[in-house]
XYZ file of C-alpha atoms in Angstrom:
361
model
C 0.000 0.000 0.000
C 1.155 3.520 -0.725
C -1.197 5.214 1.750
C -2.294 4.734 5.371
C -4.006 6.661 8.167
C -1.886 8.333 10.830
C -2.883 8.740 14.482
C -4.961 11.812 13.548
C -6.981 9.840 10.976
C -5.260 11.671 8.107
C -4.416 9.822 4.906
C -0.618 9.853 4.515
C 1.508 8.626 1.611
C 4.390 6.307 2.433
C 6.716 8.683 0.610
C 5.887 11.486 3.076
C 5.440 9.339 6.195
C 7.745 9.648 9.212
C 9.452 6.575 10.624
C 8.448 5.540 14.121
C 4.897 6.919 13.868
C 1.807 4.648 14.176
C -0.145 3.985 10.968
C -3.227 1.879 10.238
C -4.788 0.383 7.116
C -7.802 2.417 5.861
C -9.576 -0.837 4.989
C -9.200 -3.139 8.002
C -7.952 -0.536 10.552
C -5.109 -2.831 11.626
C -1.582 -1.491 12.252
C 0.726 -1.360 9.237
C 4.498 -1.024 8.981
C 6.292 1.676 6.994
C 8.904 0.108 4.711
C 11.665 1.796 2.752
C 14.285 -0.038 0.743
C 16.408 -0.183 -2.390
C 14.175 -2.545 -4.383
C 10.711 -1.183 -3.625
C 9.138 2.234 -3.487
C 8.336 3.340 0.078
C 5.131 1.560 1.112
C 3.072 0.270 4.011
C 2.703 -3.433 4.755
C 0.487 -5.396 7.105
C 2.156 -7.233 9.921
C 2.697 -10.949 9.431
C -0.415 -13.160 9.768
C -2.774 -10.169 9.567
C -5.685 -10.650 7.194
C -7.115 -7.781 5.161
C -9.774 -8.261 2.500
C -8.788 -5.112 0.623
C -5.047 -5.724 0.569
C -2.687 -8.083 -1.184
C 1.047 -8.436 -1.660
C 2.218 -5.878 -4.216
C 5.162 -6.117 -6.581
C 7.638 -3.250 -7.073
C 6.134 -2.825 -10.558
C 2.636 -2.333 -9.163
C 3.733 0.125 -6.478
C 5.865 2.188 -8.862
C 3.293 2.116 -11.665
C 0.476 3.122 -9.350
C 2.484 6.095 -8.069
C 3.397 7.204 -11.598
C -0.199 6.805 -12.785
C -1.590 8.904 -9.925
C 0.977 11.636 -10.612
C 0.250 11.573 -14.340
C -3.544 11.652 -13.939
C -3.317 14.838 -11.869
C -2.569 16.680 -15.127
C -6.066 15.666 -16.352
C -8.349 15.370 -13.320
C -8.821 18.025 -10.610
C -9.209 15.404 -7.871
C -7.046 12.283 -7.795
C -7.111 9.944 -4.796
C -4.454 7.269 -4.492
C -5.747 3.988 -3.040
C -9.292 5.130 -2.389
C -10.979 2.701 0.010
C -14.683 2.317 -0.815
C -16.454 1.129 2.321
C -19.790 0.497 0.563
C -18.295 -2.366 -1.458
C -15.263 -3.133 0.746
C -12.969 -2.574 -2.173
C -9.824 -0.513 -2.566
C -9.390 1.262 -5.893
C -5.836 1.882 -7.083
C -6.709 5.429 -8.134
C -9.987 7.321 -8.081
C -10.574 10.386 -10.242
C -14.067 11.692 -9.486
C -16.423 9.018 -10.887
C -13.700 7.070 -12.702
C -11.556 4.381 -11.087
C -8.212 3.431 -12.640
C -6.848 -0.029 -11.908
C -3.262 -0.938 -12.732
C -3.348 -4.710 -13.145
C -0.016 -6.506 -12.953
C -0.891 -9.887 -11.409
C -3.149 -12.599 -12.894
C -6.877 -11.929 -12.488
C -9.657 -14.375 -13.338
C -12.629 -13.372 -15.464
C -14.936 -13.955 -12.512
C -12.905 -11.724 -10.191
C -12.613 -9.020 -12.872
C -16.384 -9.107 -13.388
C -16.953 -8.835 -9.630
C -14.657 -5.829 -9.382
C -16.302 -4.034 -12.308
C -19.785 -4.811 -10.975
C -18.794 -3.609 -7.499
C -17.737 -0.227 -8.854
C -20.863 0.026 -11.008
C -23.027 -0.524 -7.914
C -21.826 2.811 -6.538
C -21.936 4.588 -9.932
C -18.215 4.360 -10.642
C -16.728 3.515 -14.037
C -13.561 1.420 -13.991
C -10.705 1.641 -16.498
C -8.102 -1.120 -16.480
C -4.479 -0.538 -17.465
C -2.281 -3.613 -17.820
C 1.290 -4.207 -16.675
C 4.359 -5.900 -18.146
C 3.130 -9.474 -17.595
C 0.126 -8.882 -19.851
C 2.138 -6.973 -22.443
C 4.448 -9.972 -22.885
C 1.550 -12.355 -23.486
C -0.070 -12.943 -26.842
C -3.081 -10.770 -27.617
C -5.007 -13.981 -28.291
C -4.594 -15.180 -24.683
C -7.902 -15.201 -22.804
C -6.113 -13.611 -19.825
C -5.484 -10.544 -22.035
C -8.654 -10.588 -24.158
C -10.921 -10.259 -21.127
C -9.680 -6.644 -20.779
C -10.681 -5.635 -24.338
C -12.400 -2.269 -24.755
C -13.919 -0.592 -27.814
C -13.969 2.917 -29.319
C -15.286 3.873 -32.739
C -12.136 5.869 -33.509
C -9.612 3.091 -32.810
C -11.686 -0.098 -32.709
C -10.908 -2.715 -30.077
C -7.986 -1.761 -27.883
C -5.871 -2.412 -24.768
C -3.811 0.049 -22.712
C -0.555 -0.992 -21.021
C 1.770 0.859 -18.657
C 5.316 -0.475 -18.790
C 7.573 -0.117 -15.771
C 10.215 1.072 -15.046
C 10.035 3.037 -18.342
C 6.838 4.880 -17.276
C 5.612 4.386 -20.829
C 2.088 3.741 -22.077
C 1.530 1.329 -24.949
C -1.741 1.393 -26.847
C -2.637 -1.649 -28.903
C -5.554 -0.659 -31.101
C -7.509 -1.745 -34.172
C -7.292 -5.255 -32.752
C -9.099 -7.360 -35.332
C -9.217 -10.746 -36.983
C -7.690 -11.069 -40.421
C -9.395 -14.356 -41.240
C -8.226 -16.543 -38.307
C -5.252 -14.425 -37.169
C -5.350 -11.537 -34.727
C -3.698 -8.279 -35.843
C -3.243 -4.881 -34.208
C -1.535 -1.499 -34.446
C 0.638 -0.181 -31.612
C 1.710 3.270 -30.411
C 3.788 4.498 -27.432
C 2.966 7.515 -25.237
C 4.541 9.243 -22.252
C 1.267 10.455 -20.705
C -2.324 9.283 -20.452
C -3.430 12.663 -21.757
C -1.546 11.904 -24.981
C -3.355 8.549 -25.196
C -6.705 10.328 -24.842
C -5.763 12.891 -27.480
C -4.806 10.100 -29.887
C -8.059 8.182 -29.568
C -10.164 11.325 -29.825
C -9.502 11.214 -33.595
C -10.053 8.548 -36.234
C -7.057 6.199 -36.581
C -8.520 3.113 -38.248
C -6.492 2.005 -41.264
C -7.757 0.137 -44.302
C -5.566 -2.852 -45.038
C -5.251 -5.045 -48.069
C -5.920 -8.697 -47.155
C -3.465 -11.394 -48.130
C -4.425 -14.081 -50.627
C -7.449 -16.135 -49.647
C -5.495 -19.242 -50.618
C -3.575 -19.013 -47.307
C -6.674 -19.302 -45.156
C -8.091 -22.077 -47.349
C -4.919 -24.114 -46.828
C -4.994 -23.337 -43.100
C -8.505 -24.775 -42.748
C -7.365 -27.894 -44.639
C -4.366 -28.335 -42.294
C -6.475 -27.919 -39.169
C -8.921 -30.518 -40.398
C -6.022 -32.834 -41.174
C -4.647 -32.332 -37.645
C -8.047 -33.176 -36.183
C -8.762 -29.880 -34.421
C -12.164 -30.229 -32.733
C -13.915 -26.992 -33.869
C -13.091 -27.749 -37.515
C -14.146 -31.399 -37.245
C -17.471 -30.325 -35.709
C -18.002 -27.815 -38.512
C -17.070 -30.416 -41.134
C -19.640 -32.798 -39.630
C -22.335 -30.111 -39.964
C -21.343 -29.652 -43.617
C -21.392 -33.414 -44.300
C -24.875 -33.714 -42.779
C -26.093 -31.090 -45.261
C -24.303 -32.778 -48.168
C -21.346 -30.384 -48.417
C -17.604 -30.298 -47.733
C -16.198 -27.562 -45.488
C -13.123 -27.303 -47.734
C -15.423 -26.338 -50.592
C -17.360 -23.605 -48.798
C -18.207 -20.634 -51.082
C -15.864 -17.641 -51.233
C -18.589 -15.370 -49.831
C -18.180 -17.201 -46.487
C -14.798 -15.488 -46.078
C -16.136 -11.948 -46.463
C -15.535 -9.576 -44.877
C -11.923 -10.697 -44.404
C -11.503 -8.484 -41.328
C -13.842 -8.937 -38.397
C -14.204 -8.312 -34.674
C -11.830 -10.181 -32.314
C -14.953 -11.251 -30.405
C -15.665 -13.680 -33.261
C -12.373 -15.565 -32.823
C -13.875 -18.590 -31.012
C -16.132 -19.143 -34.043
C -14.462 -17.017 -36.727
C -15.489 -19.226 -39.674
C -18.250 -21.384 -38.211
C -20.954 -18.771 -37.727
C -20.912 -17.811 -41.406
C -20.774 -21.407 -42.648
C -23.733 -22.355 -40.432
C -25.652 -19.337 -41.702
C -25.250 -20.563 -45.300
C -26.123 -24.148 -44.345
C -29.349 -22.948 -42.745
C -30.197 -20.905 -45.831
C -29.465 -23.835 -48.154
C -31.732 -26.195 -46.194
C -34.524 -23.832 -45.083
C -34.281 -21.046 -47.715
C -35.424 -18.555 -45.065
C -33.937 -17.938 -41.619
C -34.700 -15.653 -38.704
C -31.500 -13.673 -38.291
C -32.002 -13.087 -34.582
C -32.289 -16.838 -33.917
C -29.052 -17.661 -35.735
C -27.347 -14.652 -34.200
C -28.385 -15.703 -30.687
C -27.021 -19.230 -31.195
C -23.658 -17.909 -32.312
C -23.694 -15.312 -29.554
C -24.203 -18.015 -26.936
C -21.418 -20.139 -28.428
C -18.965 -17.230 -28.463
C -19.822 -16.171 -24.928
C -19.436 -19.738 -23.651
C -15.848 -19.728 -24.881
C -14.893 -16.173 -23.951
C -16.142 -13.404 -21.670
C -15.510 -9.667 -22.010
C -16.357 -7.872 -18.726
C -14.920 -4.530 -19.924
C -17.319 -4.361 -22.889
C -20.821 -3.169 -22.031
C -22.562 -4.006 -25.319
C -21.071 -7.329 -26.438
C -24.296 -8.558 -28.057
C -24.636 -5.416 -30.187
C -20.987 -5.610 -31.231
C -21.441 -9.226 -32.318
C -24.716 -8.429 -34.097
C -22.901 -5.737 -36.088
C -20.765 -8.522 -37.617
C -23.917 -10.332 -38.727
C -25.168 -7.180 -40.396
C -21.919 -6.792 -42.341
C -22.095 -10.406 -43.571
C -25.767 -10.139 -44.528
C -25.046 -6.927 -46.413
C -22.356 -8.778 -48.406
C -24.874 -11.524 -49.276
C -27.472 -8.933 -50.306
C -24.988 -7.069 -52.523
C -24.215 -10.344 -54.305
C -27.997 -10.750 -54.780
C -27.880 -14.091 -53.007
C -30.413 -13.215 -50.314
C -33.147 -10.690 -49.674
C -34.348 -9.232 -46.405
C -37.737 -10.199 -44.991
C -39.557 -8.666 -41.995
C -38.002 -11.295 -39.684
C -34.760 -12.247 -41.405
C -33.501 -13.148 -44.875
C -34.613 -15.447 -47.676
C -32.374 -17.244 -50.188
C -32.854 -15.989 -53.767
C -30.754 -18.599 -55.541
C -28.692 -21.627 -54.645
C -25.140 -20.790 -53.604
C -22.750 -23.308 -55.218
C -20.051 -25.010 -53.126
C -16.736 -26.234 -54.532
C -16.132 -29.972 -54.822
C -12.728 -29.818 -53.120
C -9.810 -27.568 -52.114
C -8.014 -27.678 -55.471
C -11.067 -26.411 -57.378
C -11.555 -23.661 -54.805
C -7.888 -22.607 -54.979
C -8.113 -22.321 -58.776
C -11.134 -20.027 -58.460
C -9.312 -17.917 -55.852
C -6.334 -17.512 -58.198
C -8.700 -16.528 -61.004
C -10.624 -14.000 -58.857
C -7.513 -12.413 -57.341
C -5.849 -12.155 -60.733
C -8.571 -9.867 -62.083
């Protein structure tokens, strides 16, 4: 902890505390010890065997990053409180700036615990913003431990904010998106959070040219060959309808770039949509959307996103628009109806030849 109460019930920072004076934890009211050393920033620690629900062992990175963040945020917010203890929810916020709480997360945190923390703040009308430490920066963006912190802005798409210590440097990974099955992102460095805010206040989404569709077609073939469960399940659905997954129509791959939320089912939801259309000719979009939504949310959870269902539904709208533009389907009051049969390829080689022909135009 970087703050504690003195004998006069005043909140004191460890940096300005005097040795030999009594201090207590604002959360549990138990005595704490002032510590100063070479490895860690000056801080308060509970005595051995003391239990405190609002406190946990903190790394030098967390202590230093929290101090830097509080100092930096004072250039933006008029009131910044370091380690604000919220009695109503028995939770200690790293930094509180009016109605916004900033959390600097360095240690592992489960989805359930993250959801509980966010919900706790929301109960008392506080918005939480999570900034990630070095451990998360070194992990792949595809890791569920990182993805659960995803946020979204129209100007930069899906994004994550990191604070790297001891450099005191922010890293913004933005326009996080799927290019077919692979996750891609842009990255920028900043020296202040104000600079991060200024950056995302303007449009920074870039249009990229996709690589050849032959790569993703071969990838699907390899994953089937290696017996990966999601692809085998999808192939079984295709077989039951009289088709081969490796021969799925090219329209299934459009748009080539999509939301990272679709990663658990990046290809399947579009293939199943076509299979339903081929067998029923008319489908209720909301029904198919809800099935895919449930599947995606069973495999991944995004506590930092407040409108996950709408963000996923937006992907359905983009795909349906592509089908409508190709005059393959037409909207109805409840969904879409198939206008003409969509041909599938007999095998991978035939599909690859068509891809070469289309991309050579």
